[in-house]
mmCIF file of N, CA and C in Angstrom:
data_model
loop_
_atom_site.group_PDB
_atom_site.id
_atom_site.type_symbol
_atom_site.label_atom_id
_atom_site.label_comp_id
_atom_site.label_asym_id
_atom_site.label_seq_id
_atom_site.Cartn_x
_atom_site.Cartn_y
_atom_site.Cartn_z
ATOM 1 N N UNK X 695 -34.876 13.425 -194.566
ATOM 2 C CA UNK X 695 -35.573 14.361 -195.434
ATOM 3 C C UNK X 695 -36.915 14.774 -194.833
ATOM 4 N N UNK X 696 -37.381 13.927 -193.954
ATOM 5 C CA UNK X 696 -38.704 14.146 -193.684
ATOM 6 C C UNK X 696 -38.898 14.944 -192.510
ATOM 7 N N UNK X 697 -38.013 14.821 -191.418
ATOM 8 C CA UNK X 697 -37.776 16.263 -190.404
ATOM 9 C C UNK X 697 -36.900 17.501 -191.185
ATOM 10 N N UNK X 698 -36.306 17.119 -192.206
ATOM 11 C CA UNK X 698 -35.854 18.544 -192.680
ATOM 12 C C UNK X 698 -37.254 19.405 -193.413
ATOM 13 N N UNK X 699 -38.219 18.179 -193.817
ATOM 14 C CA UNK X 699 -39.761 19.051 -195.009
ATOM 15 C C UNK X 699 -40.557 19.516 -193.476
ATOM 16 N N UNK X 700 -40.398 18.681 -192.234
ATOM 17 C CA UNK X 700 -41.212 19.340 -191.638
ATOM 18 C C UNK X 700 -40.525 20.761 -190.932
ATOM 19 N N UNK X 701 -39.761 20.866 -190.579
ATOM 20 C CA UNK X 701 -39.045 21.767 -190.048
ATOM 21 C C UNK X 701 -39.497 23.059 -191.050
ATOM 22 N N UNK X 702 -39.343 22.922 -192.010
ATOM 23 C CA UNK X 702 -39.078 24.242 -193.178
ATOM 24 C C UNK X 702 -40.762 24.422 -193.392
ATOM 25 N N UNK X 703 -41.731 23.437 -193.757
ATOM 26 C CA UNK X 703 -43.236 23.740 -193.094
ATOM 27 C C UNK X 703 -43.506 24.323 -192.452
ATOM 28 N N UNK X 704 -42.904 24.130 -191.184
ATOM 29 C CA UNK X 704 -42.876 24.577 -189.864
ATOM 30 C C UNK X 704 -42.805 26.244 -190.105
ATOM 31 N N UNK X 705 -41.687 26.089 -190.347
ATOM 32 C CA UNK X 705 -41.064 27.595 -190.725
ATOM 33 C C UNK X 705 -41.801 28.675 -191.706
ATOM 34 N N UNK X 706 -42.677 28.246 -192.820
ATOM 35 C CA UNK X 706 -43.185 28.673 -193.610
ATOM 36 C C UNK X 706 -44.656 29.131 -193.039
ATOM 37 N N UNK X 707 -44.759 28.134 -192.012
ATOM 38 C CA UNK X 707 -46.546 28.626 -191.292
ATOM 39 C C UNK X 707 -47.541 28.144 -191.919
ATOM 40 N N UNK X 708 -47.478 27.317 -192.655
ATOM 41 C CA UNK X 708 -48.634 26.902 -193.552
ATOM 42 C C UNK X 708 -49.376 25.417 -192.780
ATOM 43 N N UNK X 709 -48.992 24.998 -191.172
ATOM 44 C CA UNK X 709 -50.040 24.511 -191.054
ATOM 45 C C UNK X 709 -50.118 23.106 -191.185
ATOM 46 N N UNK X 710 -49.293 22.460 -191.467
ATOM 47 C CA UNK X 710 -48.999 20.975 -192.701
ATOM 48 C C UNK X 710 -48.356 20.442 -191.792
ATOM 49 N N UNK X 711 -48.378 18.971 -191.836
ATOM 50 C CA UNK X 711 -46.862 18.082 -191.502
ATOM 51 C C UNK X 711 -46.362 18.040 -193.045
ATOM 52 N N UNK X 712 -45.895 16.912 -192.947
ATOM 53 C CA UNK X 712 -45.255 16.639 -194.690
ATOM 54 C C UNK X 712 -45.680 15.367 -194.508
ATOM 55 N N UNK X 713 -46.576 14.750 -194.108
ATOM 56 C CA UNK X 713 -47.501 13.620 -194.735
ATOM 57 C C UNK X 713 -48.994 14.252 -195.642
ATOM 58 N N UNK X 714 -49.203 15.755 -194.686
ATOM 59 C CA UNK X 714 -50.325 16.145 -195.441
ATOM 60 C C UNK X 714 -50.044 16.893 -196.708
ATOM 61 N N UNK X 715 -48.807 17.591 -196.248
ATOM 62 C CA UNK X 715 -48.251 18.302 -197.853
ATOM 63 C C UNK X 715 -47.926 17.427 -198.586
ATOM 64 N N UNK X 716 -47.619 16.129 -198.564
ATOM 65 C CA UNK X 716 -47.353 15.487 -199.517
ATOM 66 C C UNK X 716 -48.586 14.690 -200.100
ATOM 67 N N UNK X 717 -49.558 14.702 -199.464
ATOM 68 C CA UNK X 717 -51.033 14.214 -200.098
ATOM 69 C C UNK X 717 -51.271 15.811 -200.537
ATOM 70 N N UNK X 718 -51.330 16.682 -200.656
ATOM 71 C CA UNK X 718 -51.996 17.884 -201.393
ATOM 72 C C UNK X 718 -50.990 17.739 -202.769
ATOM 73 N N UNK X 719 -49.427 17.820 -202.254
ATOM 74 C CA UNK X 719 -49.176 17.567 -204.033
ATOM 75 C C UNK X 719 -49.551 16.588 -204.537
ATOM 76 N N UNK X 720 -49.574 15.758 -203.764
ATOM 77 C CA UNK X 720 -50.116 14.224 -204.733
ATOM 78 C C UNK X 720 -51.588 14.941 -205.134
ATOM 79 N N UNK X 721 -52.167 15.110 -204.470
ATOM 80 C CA UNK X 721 -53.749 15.633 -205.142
ATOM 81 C C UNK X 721 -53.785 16.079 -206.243
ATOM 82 N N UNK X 722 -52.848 17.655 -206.285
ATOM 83 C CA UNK X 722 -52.703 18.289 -207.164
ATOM 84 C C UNK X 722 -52.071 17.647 -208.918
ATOM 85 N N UNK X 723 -51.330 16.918 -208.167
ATOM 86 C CA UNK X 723 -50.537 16.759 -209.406
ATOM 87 C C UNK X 723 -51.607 15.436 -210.501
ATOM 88 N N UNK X 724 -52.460 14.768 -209.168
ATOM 89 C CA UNK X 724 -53.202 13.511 -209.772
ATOM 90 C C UNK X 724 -54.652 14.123 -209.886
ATOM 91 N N UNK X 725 -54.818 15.380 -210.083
ATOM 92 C CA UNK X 725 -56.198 15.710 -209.875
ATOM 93 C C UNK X 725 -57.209 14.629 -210.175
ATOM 94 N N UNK X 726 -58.677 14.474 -209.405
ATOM 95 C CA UNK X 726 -59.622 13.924 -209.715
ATOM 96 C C UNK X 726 -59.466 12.580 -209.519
ATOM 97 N N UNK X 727 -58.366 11.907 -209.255
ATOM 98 C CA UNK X 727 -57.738 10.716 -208.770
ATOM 99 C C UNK X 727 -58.918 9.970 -207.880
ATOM 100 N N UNK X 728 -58.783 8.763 -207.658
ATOM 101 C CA UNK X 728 -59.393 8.044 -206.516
ATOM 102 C C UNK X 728 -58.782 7.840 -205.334
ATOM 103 N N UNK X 729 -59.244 8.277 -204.077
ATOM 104 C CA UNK X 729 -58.719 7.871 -202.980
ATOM 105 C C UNK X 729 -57.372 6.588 -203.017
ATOM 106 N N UNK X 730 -58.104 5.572 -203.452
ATOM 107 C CA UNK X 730 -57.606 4.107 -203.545
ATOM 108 C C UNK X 730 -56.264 4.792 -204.505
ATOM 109 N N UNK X 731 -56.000 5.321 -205.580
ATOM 110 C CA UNK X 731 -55.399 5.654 -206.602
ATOM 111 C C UNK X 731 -54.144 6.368 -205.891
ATOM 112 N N UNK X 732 -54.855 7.265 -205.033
ATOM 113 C CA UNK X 732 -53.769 8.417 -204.612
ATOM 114 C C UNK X 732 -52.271 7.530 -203.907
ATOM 115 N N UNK X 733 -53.565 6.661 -202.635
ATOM 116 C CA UNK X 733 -52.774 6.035 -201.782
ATOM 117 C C UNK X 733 -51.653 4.914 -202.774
ATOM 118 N N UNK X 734 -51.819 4.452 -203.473
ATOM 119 C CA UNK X 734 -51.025 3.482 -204.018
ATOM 120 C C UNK X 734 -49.973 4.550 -204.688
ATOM 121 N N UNK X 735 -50.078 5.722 -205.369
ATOM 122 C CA UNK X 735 -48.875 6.463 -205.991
ATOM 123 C C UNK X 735 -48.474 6.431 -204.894
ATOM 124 N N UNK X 736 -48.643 7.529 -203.557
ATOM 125 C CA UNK X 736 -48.150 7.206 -202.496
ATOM 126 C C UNK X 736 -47.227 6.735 -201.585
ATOM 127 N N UNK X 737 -47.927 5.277 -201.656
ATOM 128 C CA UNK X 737 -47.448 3.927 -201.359
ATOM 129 C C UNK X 737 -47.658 4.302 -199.738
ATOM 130 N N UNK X 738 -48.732 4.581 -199.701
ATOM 131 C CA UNK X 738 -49.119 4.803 -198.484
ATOM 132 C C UNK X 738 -50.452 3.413 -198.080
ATOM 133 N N UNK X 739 -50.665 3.205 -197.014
ATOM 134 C CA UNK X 739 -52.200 2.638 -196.905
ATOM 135 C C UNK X 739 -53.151 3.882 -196.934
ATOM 136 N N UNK X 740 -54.052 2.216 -197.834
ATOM 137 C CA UNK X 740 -55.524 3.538 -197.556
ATOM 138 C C UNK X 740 -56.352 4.323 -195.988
ATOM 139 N N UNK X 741 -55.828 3.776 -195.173
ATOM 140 C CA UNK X 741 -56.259 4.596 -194.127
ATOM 141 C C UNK X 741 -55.566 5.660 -193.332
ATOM 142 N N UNK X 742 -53.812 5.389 -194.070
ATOM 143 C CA UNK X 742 -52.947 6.549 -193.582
ATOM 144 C C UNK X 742 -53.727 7.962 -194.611
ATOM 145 N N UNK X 743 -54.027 7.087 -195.847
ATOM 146 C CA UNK X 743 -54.583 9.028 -196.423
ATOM 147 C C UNK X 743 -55.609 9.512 -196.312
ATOM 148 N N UNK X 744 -56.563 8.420 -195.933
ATOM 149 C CA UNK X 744 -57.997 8.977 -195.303
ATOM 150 C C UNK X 744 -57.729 10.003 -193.926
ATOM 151 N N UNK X 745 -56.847 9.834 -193.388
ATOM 152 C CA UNK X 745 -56.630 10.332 -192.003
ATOM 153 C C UNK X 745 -56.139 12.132 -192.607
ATOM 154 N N UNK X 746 -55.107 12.016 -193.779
ATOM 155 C CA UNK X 746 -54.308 13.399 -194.310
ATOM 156 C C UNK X 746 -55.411 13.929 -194.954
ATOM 157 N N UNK X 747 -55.942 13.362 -195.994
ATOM 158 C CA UNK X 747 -57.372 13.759 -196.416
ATOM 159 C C UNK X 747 -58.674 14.550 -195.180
ATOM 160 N N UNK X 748 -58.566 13.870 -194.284
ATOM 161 C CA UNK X 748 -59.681 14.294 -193.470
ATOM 162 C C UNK X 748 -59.402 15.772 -192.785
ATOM 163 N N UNK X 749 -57.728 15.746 -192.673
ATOM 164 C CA UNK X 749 -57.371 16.917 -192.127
ATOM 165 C C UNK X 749 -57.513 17.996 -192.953
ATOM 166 N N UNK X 750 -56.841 17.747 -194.616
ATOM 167 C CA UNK X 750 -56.884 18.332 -195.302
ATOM 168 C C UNK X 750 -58.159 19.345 -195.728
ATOM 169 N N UNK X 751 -59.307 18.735 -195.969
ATOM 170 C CA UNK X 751 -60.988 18.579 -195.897
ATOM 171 C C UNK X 751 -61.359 19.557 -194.954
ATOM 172 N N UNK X 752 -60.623 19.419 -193.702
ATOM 173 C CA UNK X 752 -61.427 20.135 -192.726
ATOM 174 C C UNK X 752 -60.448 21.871 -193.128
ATOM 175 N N UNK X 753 -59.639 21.908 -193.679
ATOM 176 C CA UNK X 753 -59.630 23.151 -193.644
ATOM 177 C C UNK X 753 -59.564 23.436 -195.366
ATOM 178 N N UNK X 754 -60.314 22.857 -195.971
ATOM 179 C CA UNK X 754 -60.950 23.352 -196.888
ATOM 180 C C UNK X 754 -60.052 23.341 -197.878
ATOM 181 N N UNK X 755 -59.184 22.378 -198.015
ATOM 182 C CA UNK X 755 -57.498 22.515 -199.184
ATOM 183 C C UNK X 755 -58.275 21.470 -200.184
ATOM 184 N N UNK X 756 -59.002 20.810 -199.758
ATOM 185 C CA UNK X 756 -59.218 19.580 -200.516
ATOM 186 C C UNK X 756 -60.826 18.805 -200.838
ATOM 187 N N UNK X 757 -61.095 18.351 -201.228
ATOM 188 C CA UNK X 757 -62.973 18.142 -201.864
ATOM 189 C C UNK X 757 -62.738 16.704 -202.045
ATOM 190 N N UNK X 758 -63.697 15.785 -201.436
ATOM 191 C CA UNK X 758 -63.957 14.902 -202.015
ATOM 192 C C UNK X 758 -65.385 14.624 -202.815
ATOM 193 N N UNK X 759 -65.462 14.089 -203.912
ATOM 194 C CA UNK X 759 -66.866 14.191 -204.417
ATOM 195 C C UNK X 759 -66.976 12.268 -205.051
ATOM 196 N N UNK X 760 -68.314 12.117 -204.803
ATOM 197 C CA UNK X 760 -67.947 10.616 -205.335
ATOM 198 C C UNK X 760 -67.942 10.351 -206.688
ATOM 199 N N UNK X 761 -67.347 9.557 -207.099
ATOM 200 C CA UNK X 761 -67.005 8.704 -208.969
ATOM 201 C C UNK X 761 -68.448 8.675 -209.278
ATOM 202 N N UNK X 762 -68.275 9.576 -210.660
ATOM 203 C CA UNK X 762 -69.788 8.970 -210.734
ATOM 204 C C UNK X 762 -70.093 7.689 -211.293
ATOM 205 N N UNK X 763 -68.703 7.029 -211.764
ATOM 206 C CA UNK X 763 -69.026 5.768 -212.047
ATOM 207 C C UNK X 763 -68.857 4.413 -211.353
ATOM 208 N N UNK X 764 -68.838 5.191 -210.100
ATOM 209 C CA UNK X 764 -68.457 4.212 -208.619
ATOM 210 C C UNK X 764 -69.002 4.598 -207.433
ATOM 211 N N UNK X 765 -69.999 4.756 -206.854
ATOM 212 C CA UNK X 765 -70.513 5.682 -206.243
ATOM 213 C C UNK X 765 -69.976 5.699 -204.333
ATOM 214 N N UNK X 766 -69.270 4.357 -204.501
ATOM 215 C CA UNK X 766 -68.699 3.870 -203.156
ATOM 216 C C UNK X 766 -67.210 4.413 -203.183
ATOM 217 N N UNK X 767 -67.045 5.412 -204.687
ATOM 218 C CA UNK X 767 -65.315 5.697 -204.466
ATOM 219 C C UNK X 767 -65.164 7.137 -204.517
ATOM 220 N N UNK X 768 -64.420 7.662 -204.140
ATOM 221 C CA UNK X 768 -64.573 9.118 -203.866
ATOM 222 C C UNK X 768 -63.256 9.663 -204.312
ATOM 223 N N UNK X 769 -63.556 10.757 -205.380
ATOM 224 C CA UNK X 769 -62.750 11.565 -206.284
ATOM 225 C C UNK X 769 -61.925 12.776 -205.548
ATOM 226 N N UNK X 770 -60.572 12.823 -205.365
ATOM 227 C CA UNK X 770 -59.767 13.991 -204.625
ATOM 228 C C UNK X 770 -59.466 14.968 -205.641
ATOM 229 N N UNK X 771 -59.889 16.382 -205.185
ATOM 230 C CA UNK X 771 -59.530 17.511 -206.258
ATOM 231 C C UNK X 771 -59.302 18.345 -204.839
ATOM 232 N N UNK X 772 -58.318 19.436 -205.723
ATOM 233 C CA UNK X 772 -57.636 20.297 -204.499
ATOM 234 C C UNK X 772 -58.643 21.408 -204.806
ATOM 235 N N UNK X 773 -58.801 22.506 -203.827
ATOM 236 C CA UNK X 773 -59.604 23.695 -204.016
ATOM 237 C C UNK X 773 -59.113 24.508 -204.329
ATOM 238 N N UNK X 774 -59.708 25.835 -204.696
ATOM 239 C CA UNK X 774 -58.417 27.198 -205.027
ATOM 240 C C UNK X 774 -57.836 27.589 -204.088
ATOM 241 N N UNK X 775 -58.616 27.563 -203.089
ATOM 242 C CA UNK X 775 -57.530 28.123 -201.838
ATOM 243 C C UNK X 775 -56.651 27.101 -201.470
ATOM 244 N N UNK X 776 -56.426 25.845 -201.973
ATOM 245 C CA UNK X 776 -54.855 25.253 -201.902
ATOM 246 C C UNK X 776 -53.741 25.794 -202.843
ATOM 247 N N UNK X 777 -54.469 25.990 -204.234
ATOM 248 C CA UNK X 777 -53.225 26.792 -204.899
ATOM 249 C C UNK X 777 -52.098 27.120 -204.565
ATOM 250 N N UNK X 778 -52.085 28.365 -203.736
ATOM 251 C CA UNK X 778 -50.893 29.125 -203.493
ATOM 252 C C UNK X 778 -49.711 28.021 -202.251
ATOM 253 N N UNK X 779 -50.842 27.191 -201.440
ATOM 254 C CA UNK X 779 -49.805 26.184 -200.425
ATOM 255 C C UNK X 779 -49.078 25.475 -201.464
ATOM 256 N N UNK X 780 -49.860 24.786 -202.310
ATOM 257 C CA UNK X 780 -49.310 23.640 -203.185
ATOM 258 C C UNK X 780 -48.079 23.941 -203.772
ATOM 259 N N UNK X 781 -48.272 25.413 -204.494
ATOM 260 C CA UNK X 781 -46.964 25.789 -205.033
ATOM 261 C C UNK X 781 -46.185 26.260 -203.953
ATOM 262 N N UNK X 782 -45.565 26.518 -202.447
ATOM 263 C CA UNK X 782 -45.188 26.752 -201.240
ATOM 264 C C UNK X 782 -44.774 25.298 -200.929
ATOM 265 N N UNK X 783 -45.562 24.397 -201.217
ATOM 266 C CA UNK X 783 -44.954 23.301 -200.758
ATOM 267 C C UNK X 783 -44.169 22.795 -201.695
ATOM 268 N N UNK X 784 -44.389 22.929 -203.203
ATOM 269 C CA UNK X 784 -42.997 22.864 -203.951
ATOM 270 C C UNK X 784 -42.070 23.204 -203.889
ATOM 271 N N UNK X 785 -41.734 24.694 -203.546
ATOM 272 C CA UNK X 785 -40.992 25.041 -203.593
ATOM 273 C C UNK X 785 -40.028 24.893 -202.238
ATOM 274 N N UNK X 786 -40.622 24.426 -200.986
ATOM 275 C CA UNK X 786 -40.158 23.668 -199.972
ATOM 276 C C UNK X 786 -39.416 22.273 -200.428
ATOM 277 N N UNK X 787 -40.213 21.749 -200.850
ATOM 278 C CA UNK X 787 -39.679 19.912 -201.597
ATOM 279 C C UNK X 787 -38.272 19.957 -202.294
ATOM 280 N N UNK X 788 -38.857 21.417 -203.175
ATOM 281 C CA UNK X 788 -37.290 21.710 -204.020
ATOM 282 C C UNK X 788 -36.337 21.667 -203.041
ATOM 283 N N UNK X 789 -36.378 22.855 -202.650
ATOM 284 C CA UNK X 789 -35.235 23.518 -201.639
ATOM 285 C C UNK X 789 -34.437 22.053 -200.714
ATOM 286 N N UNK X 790 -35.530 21.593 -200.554
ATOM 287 C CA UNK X 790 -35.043 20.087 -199.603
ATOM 288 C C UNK X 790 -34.430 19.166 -200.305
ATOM 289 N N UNK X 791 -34.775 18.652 -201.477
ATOM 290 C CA UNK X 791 -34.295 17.877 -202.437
ATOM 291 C C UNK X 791 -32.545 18.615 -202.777
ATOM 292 N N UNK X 792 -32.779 19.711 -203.024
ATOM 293 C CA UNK X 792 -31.184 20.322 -203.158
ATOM 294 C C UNK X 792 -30.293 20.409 -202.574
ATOM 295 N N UNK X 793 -30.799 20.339 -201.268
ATOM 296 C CA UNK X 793 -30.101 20.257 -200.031
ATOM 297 C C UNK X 793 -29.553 18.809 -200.130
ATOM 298 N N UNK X 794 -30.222 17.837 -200.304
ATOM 299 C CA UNK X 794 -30.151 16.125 -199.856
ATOM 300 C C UNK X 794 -29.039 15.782 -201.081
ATOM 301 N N UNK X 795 -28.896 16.657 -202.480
ATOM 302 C CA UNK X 795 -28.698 16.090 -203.196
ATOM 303 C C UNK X 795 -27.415 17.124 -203.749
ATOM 304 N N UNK X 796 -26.862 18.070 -202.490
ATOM 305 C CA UNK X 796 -26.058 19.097 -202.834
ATOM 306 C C UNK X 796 -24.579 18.197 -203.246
ATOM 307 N N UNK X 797 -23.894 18.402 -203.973
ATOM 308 C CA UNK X 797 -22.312 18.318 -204.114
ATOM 309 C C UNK X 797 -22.182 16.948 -205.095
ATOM 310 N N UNK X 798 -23.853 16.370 -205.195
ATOM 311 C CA UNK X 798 -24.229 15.346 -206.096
ATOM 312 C C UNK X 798 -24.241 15.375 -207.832
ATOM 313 N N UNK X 799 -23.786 15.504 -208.711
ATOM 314 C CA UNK X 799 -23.568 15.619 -210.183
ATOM 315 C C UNK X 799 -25.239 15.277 -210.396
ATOM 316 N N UNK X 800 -25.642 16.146 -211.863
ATOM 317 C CA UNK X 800 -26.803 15.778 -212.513
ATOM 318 C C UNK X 800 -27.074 14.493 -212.352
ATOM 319 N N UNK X 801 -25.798 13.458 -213.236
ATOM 320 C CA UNK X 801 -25.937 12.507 -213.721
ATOM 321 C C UNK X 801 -25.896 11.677 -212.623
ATOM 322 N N UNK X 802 -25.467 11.733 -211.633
ATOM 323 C CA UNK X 802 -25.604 10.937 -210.207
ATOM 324 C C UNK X 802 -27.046 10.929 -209.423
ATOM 325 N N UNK X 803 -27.450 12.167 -209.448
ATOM 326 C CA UNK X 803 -28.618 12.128 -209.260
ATOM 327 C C UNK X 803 -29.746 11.622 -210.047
ATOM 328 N N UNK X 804 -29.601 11.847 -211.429
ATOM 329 C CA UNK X 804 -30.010 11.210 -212.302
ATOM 330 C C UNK X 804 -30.426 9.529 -212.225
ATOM 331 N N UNK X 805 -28.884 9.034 -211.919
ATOM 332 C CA UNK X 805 -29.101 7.528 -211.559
ATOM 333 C C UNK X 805 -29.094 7.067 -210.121
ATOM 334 N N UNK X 806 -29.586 7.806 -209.025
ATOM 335 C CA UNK X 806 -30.054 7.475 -207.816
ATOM 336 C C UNK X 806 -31.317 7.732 -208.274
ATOM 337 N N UNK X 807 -32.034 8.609 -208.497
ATOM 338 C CA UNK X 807 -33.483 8.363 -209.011
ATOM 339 C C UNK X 807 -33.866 6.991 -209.672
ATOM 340 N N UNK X 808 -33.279 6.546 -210.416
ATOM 341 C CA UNK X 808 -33.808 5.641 -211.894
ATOM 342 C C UNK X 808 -33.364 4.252 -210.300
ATOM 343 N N UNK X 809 -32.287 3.860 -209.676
ATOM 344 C CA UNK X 809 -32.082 3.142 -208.972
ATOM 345 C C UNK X 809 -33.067 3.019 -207.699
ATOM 346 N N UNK X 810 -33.806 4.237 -207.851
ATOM 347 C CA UNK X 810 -34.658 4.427 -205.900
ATOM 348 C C UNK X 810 -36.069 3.681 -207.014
ATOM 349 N N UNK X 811 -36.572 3.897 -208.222
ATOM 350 C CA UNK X 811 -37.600 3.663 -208.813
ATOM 351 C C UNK X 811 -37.393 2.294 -209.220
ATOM 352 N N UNK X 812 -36.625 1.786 -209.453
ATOM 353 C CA UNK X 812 -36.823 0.297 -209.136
ATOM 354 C C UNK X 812 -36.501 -0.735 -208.489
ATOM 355 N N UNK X 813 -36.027 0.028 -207.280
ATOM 356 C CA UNK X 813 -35.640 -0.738 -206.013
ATOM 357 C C UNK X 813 -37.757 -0.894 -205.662
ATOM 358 N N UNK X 814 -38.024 0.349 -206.029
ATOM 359 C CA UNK X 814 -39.114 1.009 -205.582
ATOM 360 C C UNK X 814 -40.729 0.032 -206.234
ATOM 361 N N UNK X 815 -40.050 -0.543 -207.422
ATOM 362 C CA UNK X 815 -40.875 -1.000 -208.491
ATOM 363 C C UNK X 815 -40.681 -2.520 -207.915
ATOM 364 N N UNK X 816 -39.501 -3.068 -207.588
ATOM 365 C CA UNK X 816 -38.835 -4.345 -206.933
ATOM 366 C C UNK X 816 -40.019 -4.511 -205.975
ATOM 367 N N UNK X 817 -39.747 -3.840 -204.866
ATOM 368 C CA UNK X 817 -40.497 -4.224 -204.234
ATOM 369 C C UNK X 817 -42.406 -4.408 -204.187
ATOM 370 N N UNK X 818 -43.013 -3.448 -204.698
ATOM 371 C CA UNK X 818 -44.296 -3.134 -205.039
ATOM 372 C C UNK X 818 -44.365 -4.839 -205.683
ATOM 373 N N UNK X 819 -43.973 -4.964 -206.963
ATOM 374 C CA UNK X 819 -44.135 -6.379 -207.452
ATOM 375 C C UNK X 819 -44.064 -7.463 -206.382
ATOM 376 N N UNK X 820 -43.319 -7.655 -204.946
ATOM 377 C CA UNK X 820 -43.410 -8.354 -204.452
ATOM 378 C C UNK X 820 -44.377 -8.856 -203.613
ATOM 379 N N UNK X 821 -45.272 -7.420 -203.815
ATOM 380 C CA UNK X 821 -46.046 -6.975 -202.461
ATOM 381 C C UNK X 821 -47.464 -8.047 -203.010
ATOM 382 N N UNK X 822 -47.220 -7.472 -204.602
ATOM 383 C CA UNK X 822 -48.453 -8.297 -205.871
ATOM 384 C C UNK X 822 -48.478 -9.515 -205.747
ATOM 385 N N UNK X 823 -47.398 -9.922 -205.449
ATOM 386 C CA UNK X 823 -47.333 -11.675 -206.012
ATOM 387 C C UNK X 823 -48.325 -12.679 -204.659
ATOM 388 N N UNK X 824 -49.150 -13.782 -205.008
ATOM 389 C CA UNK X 824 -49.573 -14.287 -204.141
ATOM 390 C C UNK X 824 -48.720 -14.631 -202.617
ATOM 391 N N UNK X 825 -49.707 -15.002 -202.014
ATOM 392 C CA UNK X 825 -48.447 -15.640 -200.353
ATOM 393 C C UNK X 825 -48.774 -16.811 -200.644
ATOM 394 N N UNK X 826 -48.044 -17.074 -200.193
ATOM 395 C CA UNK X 826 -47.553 -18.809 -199.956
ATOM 396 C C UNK X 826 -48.399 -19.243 -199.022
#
């Protein structure tokens, strides 16, 4: 899925891998989020999104401003001129998702989702639990 999102990026001209388009929807969709916050929806490390962030930043898709109730944590909001990518990169995600999931029934897809989210949830809890 992830050389098919970059390929069609590619194709669209907008500039992106699909680690960074996928931190702008995450932005978007988590507006005002915390760095720390983003990366864990993610499930990325925090220094893989500092890196998408920084790219992002430099061409102006994305703002960081700090918490004002944390002054060491820094708040992600997308800019207006991401707008129109964000929805471009949806509609890329779609197109890809339909593809991955063509000849697949609602209800199949339905329960590969609910099965990927707590294979997904499985593991995260494991990640929580102390080490030995």
């Amino acid at each position: 899925m992830r050389r098919r999102t970059d390929r069609a990026l590619d194709r669209a001209g907008l500039g992106l891998t699909s680690g960074e388009a996928r931190t702008l929807a995450y932005a978007a969709k988590f507006e005002g989020s915390r760095q720390t916050t983003l990366a864990e929806l993610m499930g990325v490390e925090p220094m893989t999104l500092v890196g998408f962030l920084d790219k992002l930043e430099a061409r102006a898709l994305v703002q960081r401003v700090p918490d004002p109730d944390d002054r060491r944590a820094k708040l992600v909001h997308v800019t207006e001129a991401a707008r129109p990518i964000v929805t471009r990169v949806a509609e890329i995600a779609a197109v890809t998702r339909a593809s991955a999931t063509d000849g697949l029934s609602p209800e199949v897809v339905d329960e590969l989702r609910q099965i990927l989210q707590l294979m997904r949830s499985n593991l995260m809890a494991d990640e929580k639990e102390p080490k030995a």
